PDB file of C-alpha atoms and ligand atoms in Angstrom:
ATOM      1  CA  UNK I   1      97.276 -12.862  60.180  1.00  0.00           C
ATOM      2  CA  UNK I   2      97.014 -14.573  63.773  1.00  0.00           C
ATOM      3  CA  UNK I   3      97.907 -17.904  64.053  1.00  0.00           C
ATOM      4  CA  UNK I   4      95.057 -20.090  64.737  1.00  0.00           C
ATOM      5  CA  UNK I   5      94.584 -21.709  68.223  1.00  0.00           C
ATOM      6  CA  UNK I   6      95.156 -25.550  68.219  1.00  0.00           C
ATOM      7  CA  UNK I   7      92.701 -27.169  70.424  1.00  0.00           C
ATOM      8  CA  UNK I   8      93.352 -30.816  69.945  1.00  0.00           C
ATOM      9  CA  UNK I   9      95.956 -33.283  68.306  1.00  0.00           C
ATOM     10  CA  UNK I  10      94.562 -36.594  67.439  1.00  0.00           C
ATOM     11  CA  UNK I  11      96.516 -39.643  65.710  1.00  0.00           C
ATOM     12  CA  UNK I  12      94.413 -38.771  62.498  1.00  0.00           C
ATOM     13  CA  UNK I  13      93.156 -35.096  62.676  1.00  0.00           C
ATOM     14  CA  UNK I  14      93.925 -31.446  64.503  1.00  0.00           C
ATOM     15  CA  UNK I  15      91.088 -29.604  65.995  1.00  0.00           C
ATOM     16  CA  UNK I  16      90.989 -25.339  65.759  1.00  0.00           C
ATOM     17  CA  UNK I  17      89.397 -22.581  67.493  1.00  0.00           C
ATOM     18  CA  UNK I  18      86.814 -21.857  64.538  1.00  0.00           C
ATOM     19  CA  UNK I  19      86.097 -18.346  62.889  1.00  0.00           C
ATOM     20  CA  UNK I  20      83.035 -18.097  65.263  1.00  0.00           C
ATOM     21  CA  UNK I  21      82.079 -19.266  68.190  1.00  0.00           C
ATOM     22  CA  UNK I  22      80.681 -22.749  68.720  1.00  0.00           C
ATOM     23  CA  UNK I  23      82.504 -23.861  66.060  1.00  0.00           C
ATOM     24  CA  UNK I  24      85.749 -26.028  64.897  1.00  0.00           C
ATOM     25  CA  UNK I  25      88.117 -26.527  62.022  1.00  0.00           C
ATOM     26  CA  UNK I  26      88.729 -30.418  61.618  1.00  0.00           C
ATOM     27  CA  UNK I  27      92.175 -30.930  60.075  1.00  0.00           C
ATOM     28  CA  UNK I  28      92.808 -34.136  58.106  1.00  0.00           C
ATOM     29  CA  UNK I  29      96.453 -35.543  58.474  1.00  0.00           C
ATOM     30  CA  UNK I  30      98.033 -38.075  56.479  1.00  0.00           C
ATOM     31  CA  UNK I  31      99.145 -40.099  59.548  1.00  0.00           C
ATOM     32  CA  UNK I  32      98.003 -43.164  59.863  1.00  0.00           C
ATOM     33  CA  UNK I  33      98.410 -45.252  63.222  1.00  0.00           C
ATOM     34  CA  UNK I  34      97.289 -48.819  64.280  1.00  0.00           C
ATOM     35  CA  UNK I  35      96.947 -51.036  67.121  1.00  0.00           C
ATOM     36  CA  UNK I  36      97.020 -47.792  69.819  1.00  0.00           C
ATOM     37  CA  UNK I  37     100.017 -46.225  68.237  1.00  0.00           C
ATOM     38  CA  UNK I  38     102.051 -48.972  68.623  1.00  0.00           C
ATOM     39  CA  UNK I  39     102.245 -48.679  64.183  1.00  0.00           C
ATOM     40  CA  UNK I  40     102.677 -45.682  62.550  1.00  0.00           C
ATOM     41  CA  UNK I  41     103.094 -44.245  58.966  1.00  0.00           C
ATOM     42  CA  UNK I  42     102.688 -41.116  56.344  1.00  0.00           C
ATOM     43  CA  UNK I  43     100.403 -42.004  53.574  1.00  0.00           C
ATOM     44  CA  UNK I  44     100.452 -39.692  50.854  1.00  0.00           C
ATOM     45  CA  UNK I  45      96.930 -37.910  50.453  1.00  0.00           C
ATOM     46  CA  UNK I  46      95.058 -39.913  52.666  1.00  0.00           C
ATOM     47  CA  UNK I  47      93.863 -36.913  54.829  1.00  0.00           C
ATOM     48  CA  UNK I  48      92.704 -35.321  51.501  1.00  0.00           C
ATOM     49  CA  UNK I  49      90.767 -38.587  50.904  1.00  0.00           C
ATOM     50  CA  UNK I  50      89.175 -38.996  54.111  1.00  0.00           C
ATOM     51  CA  UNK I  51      87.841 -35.175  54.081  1.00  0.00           C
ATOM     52  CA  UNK I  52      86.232 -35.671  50.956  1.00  0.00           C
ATOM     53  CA  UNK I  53      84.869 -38.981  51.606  1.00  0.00           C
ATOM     54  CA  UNK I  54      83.267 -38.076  54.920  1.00  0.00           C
ATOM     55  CA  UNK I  55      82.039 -34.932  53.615  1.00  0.00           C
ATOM     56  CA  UNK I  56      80.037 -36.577  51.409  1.00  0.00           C
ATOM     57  CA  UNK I  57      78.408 -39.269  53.919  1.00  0.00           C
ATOM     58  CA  UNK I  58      77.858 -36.430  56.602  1.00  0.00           C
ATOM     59  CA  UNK I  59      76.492 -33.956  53.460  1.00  0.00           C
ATOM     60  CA  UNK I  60      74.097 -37.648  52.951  1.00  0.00           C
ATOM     61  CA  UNK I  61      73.145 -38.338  56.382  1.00  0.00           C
ATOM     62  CA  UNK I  62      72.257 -34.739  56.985  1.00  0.00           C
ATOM     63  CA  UNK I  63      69.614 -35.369  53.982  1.00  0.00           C
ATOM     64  CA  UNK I  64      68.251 -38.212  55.728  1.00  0.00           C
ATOM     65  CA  UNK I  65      67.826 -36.458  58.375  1.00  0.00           C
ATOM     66  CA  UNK I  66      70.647 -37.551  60.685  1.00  0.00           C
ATOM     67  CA  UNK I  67      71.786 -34.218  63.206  1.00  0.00           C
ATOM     68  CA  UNK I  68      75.672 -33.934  62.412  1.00  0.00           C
ATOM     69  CA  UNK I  69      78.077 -32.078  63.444  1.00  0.00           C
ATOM     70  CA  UNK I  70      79.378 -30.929  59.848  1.00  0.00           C
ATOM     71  CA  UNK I  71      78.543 -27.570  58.581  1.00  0.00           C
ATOM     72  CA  UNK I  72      80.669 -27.573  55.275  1.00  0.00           C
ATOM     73  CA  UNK I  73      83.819 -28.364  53.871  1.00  0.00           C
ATOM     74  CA  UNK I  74      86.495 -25.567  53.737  1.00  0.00           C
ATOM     75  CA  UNK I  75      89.446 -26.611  51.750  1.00  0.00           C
ATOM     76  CA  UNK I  76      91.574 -29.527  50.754  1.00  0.00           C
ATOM     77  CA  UNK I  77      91.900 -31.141  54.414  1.00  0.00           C
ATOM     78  CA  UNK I  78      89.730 -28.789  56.729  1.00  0.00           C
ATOM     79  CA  UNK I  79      85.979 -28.927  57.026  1.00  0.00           C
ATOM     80  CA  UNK I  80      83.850 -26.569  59.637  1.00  0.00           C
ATOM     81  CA  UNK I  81      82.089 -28.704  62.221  1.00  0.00           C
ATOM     82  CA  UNK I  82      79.931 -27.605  64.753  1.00  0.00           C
ATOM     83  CA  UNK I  83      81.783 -27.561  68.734  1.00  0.00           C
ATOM     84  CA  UNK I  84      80.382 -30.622  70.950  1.00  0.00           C
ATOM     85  CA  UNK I  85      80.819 -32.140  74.026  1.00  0.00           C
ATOM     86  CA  UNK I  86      81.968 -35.709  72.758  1.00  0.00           C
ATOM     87  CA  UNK I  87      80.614 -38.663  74.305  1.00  0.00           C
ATOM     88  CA  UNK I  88      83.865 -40.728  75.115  1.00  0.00           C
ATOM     89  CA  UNK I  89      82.797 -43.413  73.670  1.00  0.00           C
ATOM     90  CA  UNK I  90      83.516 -45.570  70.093  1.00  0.00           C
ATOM     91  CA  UNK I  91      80.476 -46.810  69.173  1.00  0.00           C
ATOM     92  CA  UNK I  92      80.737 -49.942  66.706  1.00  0.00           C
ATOM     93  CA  UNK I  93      78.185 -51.252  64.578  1.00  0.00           C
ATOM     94  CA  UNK I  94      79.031 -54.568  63.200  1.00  0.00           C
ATOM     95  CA  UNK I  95      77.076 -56.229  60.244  1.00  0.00           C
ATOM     96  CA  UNK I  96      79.657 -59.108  59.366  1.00  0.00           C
ATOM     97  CA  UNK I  97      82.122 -60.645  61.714  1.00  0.00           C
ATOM     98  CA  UNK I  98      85.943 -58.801  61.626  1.00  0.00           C
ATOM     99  CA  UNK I  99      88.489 -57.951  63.563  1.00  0.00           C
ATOM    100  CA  UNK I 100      88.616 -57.855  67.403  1.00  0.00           C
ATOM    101  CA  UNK I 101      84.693 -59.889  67.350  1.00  0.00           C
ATOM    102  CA  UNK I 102      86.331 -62.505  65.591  1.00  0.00           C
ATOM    103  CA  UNK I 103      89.747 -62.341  67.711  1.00  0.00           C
ATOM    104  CA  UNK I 104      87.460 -62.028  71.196  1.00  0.00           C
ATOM    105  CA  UNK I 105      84.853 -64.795  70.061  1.00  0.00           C
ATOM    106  CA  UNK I 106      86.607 -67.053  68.236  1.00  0.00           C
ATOM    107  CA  UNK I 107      84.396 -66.481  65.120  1.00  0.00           C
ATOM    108  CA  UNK I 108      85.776 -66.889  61.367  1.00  0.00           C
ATOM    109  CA  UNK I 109      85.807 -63.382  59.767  1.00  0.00           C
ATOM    110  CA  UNK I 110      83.820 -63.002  56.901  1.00  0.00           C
ATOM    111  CA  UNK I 111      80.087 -64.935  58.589  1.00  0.00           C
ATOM    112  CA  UNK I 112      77.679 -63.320  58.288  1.00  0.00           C
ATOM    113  CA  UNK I 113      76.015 -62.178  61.462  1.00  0.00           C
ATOM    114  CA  UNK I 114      72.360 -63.004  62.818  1.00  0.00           C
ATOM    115  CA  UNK I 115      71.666 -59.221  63.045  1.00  0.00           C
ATOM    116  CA  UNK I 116      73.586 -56.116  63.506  1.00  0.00           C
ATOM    117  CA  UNK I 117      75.449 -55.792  66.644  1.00  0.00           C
ATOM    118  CA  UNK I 118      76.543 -52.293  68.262  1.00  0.00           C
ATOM    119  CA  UNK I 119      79.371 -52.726  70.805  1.00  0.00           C
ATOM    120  CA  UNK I 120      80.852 -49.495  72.903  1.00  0.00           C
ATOM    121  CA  UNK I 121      84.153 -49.064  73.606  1.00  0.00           C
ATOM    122  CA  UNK I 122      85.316 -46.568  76.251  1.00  0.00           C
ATOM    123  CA  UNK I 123      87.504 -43.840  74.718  1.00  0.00           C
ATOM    124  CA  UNK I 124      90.512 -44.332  77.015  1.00  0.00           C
ATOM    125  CA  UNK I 125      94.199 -44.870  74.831  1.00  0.00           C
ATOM    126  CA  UNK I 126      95.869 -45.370  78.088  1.00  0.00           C
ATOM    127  CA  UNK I 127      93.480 -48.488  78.873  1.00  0.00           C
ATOM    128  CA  UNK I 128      93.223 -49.369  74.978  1.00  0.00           C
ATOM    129  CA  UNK I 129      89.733 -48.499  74.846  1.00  0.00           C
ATOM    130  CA  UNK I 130      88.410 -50.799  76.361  1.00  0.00           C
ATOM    131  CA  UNK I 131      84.804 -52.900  75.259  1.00  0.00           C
ATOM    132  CA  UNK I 132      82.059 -51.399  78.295  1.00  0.00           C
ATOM    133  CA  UNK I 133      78.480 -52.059  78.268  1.00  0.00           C
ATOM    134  CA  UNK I 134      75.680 -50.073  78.987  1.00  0.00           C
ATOM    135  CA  UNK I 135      75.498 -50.498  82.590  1.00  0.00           C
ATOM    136  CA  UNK I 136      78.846 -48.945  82.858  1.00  0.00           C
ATOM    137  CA  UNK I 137      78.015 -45.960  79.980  1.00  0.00           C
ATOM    138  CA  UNK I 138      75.410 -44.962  82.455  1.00  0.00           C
ATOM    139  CA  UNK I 139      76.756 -46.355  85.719  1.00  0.00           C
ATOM    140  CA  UNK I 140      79.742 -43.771  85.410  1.00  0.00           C
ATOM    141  CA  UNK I 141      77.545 -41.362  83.425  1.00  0.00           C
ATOM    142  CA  UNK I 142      79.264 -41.080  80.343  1.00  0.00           C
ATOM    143  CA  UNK I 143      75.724 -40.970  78.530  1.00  0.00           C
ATOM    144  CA  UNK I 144      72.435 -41.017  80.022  1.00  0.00           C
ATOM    145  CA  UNK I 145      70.155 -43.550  79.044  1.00  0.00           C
ATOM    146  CA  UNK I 146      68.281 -41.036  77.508  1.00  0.00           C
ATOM    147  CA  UNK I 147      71.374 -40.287  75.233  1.00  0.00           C
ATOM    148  CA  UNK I 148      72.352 -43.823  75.050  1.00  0.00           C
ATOM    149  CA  UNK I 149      69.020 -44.756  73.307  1.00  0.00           C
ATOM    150  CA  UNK I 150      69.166 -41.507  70.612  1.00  0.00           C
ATOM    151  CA  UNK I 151      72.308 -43.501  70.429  1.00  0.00           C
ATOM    152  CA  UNK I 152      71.490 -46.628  69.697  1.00  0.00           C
ATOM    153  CA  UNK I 153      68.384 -45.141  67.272  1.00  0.00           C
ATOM    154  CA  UNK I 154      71.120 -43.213  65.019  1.00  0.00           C
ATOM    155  CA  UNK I 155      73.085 -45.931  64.751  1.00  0.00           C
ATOM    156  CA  UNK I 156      70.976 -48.073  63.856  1.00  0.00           C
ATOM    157  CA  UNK I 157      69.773 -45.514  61.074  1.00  0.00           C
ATOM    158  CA  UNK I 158      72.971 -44.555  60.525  1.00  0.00           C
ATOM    159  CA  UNK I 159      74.100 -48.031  59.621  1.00  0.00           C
ATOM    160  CA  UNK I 160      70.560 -48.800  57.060  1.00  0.00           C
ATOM    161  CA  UNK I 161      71.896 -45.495  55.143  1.00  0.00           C
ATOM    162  CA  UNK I 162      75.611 -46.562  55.053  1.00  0.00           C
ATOM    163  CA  UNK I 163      74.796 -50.150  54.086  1.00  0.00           C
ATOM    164  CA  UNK I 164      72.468 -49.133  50.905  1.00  0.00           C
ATOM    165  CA  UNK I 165      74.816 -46.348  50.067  1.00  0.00           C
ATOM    166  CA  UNK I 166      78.066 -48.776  49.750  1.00  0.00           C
ATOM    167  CA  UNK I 167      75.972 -51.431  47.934  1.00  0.00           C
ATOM    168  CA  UNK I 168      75.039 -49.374  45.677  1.00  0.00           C
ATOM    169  CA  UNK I 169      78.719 -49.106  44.153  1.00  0.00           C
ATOM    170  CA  UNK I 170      79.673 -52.857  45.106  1.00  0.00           C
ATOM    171  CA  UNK I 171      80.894 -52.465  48.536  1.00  0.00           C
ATOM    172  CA  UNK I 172      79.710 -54.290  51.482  1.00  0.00           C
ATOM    173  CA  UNK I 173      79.743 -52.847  55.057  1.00  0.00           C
ATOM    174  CA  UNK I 174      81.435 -54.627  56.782  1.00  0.00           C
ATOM    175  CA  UNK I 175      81.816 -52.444  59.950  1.00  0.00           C
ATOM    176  CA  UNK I 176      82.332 -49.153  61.161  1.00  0.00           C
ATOM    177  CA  UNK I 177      83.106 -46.986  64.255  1.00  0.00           C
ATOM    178  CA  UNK I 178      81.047 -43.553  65.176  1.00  0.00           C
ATOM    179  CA  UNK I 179      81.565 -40.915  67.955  1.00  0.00           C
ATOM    180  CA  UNK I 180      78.749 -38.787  68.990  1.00  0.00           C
ATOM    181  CA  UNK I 181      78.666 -35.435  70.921  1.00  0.00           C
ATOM    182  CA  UNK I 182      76.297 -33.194  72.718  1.00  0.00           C
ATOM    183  CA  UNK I 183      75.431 -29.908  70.695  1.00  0.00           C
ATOM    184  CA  UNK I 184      73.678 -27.700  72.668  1.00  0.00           C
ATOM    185  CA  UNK I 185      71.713 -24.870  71.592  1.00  0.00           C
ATOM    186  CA  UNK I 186      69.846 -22.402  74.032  1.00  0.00           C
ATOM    187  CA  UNK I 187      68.341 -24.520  76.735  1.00  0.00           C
ATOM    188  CA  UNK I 188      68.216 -27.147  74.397  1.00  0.00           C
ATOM    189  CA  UNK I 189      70.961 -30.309  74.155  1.00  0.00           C
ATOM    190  CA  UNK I 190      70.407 -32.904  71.321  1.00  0.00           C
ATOM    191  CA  UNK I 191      72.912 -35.812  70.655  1.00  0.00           C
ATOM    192  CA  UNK I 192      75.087 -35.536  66.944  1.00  0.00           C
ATOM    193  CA  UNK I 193      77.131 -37.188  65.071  1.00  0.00           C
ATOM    194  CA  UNK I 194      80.596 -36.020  65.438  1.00  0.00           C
ATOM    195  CA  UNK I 195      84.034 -36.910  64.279  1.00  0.00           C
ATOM    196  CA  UNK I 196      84.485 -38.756  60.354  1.00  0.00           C
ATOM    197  CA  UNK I 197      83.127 -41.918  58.548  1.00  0.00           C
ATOM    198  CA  UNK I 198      85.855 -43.025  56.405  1.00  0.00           C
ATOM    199  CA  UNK I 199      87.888 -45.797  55.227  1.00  0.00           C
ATOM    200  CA  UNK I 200      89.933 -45.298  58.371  1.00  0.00           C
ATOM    201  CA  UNK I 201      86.476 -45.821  60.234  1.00  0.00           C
ATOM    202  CA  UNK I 202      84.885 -48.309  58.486  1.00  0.00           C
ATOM    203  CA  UNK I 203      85.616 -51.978  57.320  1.00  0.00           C
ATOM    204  CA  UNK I 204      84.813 -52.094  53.412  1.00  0.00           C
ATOM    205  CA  UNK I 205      84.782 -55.009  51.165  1.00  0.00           C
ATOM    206  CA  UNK I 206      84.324 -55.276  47.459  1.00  0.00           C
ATOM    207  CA  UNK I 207      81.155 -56.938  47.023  1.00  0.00           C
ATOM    208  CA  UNK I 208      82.473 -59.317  43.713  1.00  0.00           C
ATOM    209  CA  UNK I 209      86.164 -59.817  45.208  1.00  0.00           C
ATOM    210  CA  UNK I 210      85.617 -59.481  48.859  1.00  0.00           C
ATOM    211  CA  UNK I 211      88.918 -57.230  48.650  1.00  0.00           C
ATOM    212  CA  UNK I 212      89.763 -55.101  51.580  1.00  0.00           C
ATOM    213  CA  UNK I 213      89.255 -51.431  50.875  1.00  0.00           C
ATOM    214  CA  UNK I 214      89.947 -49.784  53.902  1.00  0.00           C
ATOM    215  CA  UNK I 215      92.303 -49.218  56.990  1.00  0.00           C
ATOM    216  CA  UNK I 216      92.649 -53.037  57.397  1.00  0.00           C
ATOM    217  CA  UNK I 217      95.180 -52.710  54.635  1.00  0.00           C
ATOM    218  CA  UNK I 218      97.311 -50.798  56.601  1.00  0.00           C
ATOM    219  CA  UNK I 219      97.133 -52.851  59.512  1.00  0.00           C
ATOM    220  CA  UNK I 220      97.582 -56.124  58.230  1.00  0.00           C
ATOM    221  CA  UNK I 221     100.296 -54.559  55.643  1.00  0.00           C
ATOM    222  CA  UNK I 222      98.310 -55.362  52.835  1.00  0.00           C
ATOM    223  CA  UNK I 223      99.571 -52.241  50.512  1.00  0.00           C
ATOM    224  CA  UNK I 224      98.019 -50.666  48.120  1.00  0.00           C
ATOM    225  CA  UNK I 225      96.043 -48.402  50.965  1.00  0.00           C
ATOM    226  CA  UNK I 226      96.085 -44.923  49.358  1.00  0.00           C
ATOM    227  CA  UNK I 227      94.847 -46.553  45.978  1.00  0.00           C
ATOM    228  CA  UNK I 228      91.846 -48.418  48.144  1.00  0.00           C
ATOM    229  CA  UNK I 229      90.635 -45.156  49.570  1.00  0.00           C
ATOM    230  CA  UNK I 230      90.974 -43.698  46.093  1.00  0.00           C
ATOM    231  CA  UNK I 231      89.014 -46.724  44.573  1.00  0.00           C
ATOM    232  CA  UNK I 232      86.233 -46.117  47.708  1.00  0.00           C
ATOM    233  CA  UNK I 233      86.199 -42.304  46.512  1.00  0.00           C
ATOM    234  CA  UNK I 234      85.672 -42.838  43.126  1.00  0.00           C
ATOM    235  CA  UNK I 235      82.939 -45.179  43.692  1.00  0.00           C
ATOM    236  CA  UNK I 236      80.863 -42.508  45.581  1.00  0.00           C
ATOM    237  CA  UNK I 237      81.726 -40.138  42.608  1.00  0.00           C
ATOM    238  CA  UNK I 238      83.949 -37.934  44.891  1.00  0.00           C
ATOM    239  CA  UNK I 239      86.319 -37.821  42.738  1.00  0.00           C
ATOM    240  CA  UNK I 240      86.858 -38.159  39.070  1.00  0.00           C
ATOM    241  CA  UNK I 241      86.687 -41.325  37.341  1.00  0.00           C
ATOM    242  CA  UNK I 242      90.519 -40.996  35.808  1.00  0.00           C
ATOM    243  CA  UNK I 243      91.591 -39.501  39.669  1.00  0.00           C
ATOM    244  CA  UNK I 244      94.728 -41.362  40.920  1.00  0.00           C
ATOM    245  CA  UNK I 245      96.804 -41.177  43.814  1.00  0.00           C
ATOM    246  CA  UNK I 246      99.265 -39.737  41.549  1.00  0.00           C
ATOM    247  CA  UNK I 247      97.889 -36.614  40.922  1.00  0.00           C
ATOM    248  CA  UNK I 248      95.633 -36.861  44.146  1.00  0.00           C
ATOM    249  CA  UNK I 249      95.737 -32.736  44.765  1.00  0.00           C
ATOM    250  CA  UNK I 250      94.606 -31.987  40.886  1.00  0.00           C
ATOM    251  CA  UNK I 251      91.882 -34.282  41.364  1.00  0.00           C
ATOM    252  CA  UNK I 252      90.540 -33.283  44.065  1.00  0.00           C
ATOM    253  CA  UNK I 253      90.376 -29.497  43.070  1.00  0.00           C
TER     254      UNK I 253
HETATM  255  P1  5GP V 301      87.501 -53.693  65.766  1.00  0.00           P
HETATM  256  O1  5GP V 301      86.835 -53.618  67.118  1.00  0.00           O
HETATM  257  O2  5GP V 301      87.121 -54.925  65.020  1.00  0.00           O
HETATM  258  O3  5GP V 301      88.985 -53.470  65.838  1.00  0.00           O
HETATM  259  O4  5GP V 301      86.942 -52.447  64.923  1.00  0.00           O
HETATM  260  C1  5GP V 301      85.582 -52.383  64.535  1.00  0.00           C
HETATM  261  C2  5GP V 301      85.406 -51.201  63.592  1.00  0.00           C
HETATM  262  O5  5GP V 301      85.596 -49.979  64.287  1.00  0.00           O
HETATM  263  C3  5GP V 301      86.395 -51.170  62.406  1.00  0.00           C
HETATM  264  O6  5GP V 301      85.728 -50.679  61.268  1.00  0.00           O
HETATM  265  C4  5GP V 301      87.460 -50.211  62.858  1.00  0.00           C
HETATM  266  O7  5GP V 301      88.042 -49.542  61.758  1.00  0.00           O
HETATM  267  C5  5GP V 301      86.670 -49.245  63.723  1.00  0.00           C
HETATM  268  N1  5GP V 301      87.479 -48.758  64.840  1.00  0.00           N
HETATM  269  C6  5GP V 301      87.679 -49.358  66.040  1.00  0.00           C
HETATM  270  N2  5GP V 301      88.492 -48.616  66.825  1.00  0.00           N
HETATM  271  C7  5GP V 301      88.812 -47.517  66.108  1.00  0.00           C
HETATM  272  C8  5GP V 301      89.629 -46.351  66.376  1.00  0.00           C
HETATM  273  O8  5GP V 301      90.213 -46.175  67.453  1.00  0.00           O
HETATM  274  N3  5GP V 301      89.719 -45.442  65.354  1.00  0.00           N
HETATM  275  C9  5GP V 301      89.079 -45.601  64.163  1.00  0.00           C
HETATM  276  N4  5GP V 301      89.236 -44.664  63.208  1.00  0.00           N
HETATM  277  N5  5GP V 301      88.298 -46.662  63.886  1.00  0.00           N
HETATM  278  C10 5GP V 301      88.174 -47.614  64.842  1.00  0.00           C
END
């Protein structure tokens, strides 16, 4: 058998050459890495987690009716996703203040905020990705504003689905991150959502506790991280109720 052709190492996944063309084989690694690289660490199933997880919000957005790049899961850590031209930007979609809103405007974590607020960041690790706005998205036409506004109308769906979804099993949405790409198809090009939504993506609190369930615990050193994203998976019935991080791989078959 041929080895398959990497096309991309990231800090959290490997991209493939797909079995046909147009497509991609997303690889789920355990790494975990924070504050651009500068922390680093293994964690033990976490890859297995997050494929599962975002699996099932893509397999849900896709019902809504939200264009994704997923096309299905293929194993353990791999799913099949559709080839894009990615949009180098992080989009962020902020329902409560946290992290670097609260660092930049000297708000408390934790208020509440007026209404949602999308940021962009520019995908750039040598310059931090830095926080752009839209004059420079389209100034150095990274997105159109034609793209920029199936953007913003996505995310803002994108964010009424997520929201109702994690209430529903107790956990508030806090935050979250989301890259888009361009799929095209024939003469036609239509903006997708592209990359994961996971704990590593996402802020998560417990709605009763206001416990952190997501990557925050591994920046802050919180512990516990694995068993979070565990806790987050069993909520959305991804995996069984008795599944522990333990016995992660029998769980998960
Ligand atoms: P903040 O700007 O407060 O650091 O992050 C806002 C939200 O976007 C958080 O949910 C955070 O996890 C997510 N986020 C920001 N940058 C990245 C990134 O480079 N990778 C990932 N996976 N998520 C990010």
């Amino acid at each position: 058998m041929a080895r398959r052709k990497m096309i991309y190492e990231g800090k959290a996944k490997i991209l493939y050459e797909g079995p046909e063309p147009g497509t991609i084989v997303q690889y789920f690694k355990d790494d975990a890495t924070a504050f651009n690289n500068q922390k680093k660490a293994t964690l033990e199933g976490k890859g297995v987690l997050n494929n599962r997880i975002s699996e099932f919000i893509m397999i849900g957005l896709m019902r809504a009716g939200i264009p994704t790049h997923f096309i299905r899961r293929l194993n353990m850590r791999e799913q099949l996703v559709r080839q894009v031209e990615i949009i180098p930007l992080e989009v962020i979609c902020r329902n409560v203040a946290a992290g670097s809103l609260c660092t930049r405007l000297g708000i408390e974590e934790g208020t509440a905020l007026p209404r949602s607020i999308i940021e962009y960041c520019y995908k750039k690790d040598e310059l931090g990705d830095p926080l752009v706005t839209e004059d420079h998205i389209t100034a150095f036409n990274w997105a159109s504003p034609q793209d920029l506004d199936d953007i913003i109308a996505l995310t803002v769906r994108i964010n009424d689905f997520l929201t109702g979804m994690f209430a529903a099993v107790g956990i508030q949405l806090v935050d979250f991150k989301l890259e888009f790409g361009r799929l095209y198809e024939g003469d036609m090009m239509r903006i997708v959502l592209a990359d994961e939504i996971s704990p590593d993506s996402c802020r998560l609190w417990d709605i009763e506790t206001q416990e952190k369930m997501d990557k925050d615990r591994f920046r802050r050193d919180l512990g516990n991280v694995t068993e979070a994203y565990t806790e987050v998976a069993r909520r959305l019935g991804v995996i069984k109720e008795s599944g522990t991080v333990t016995n992660i791989e029998e769980v998960m078959k």
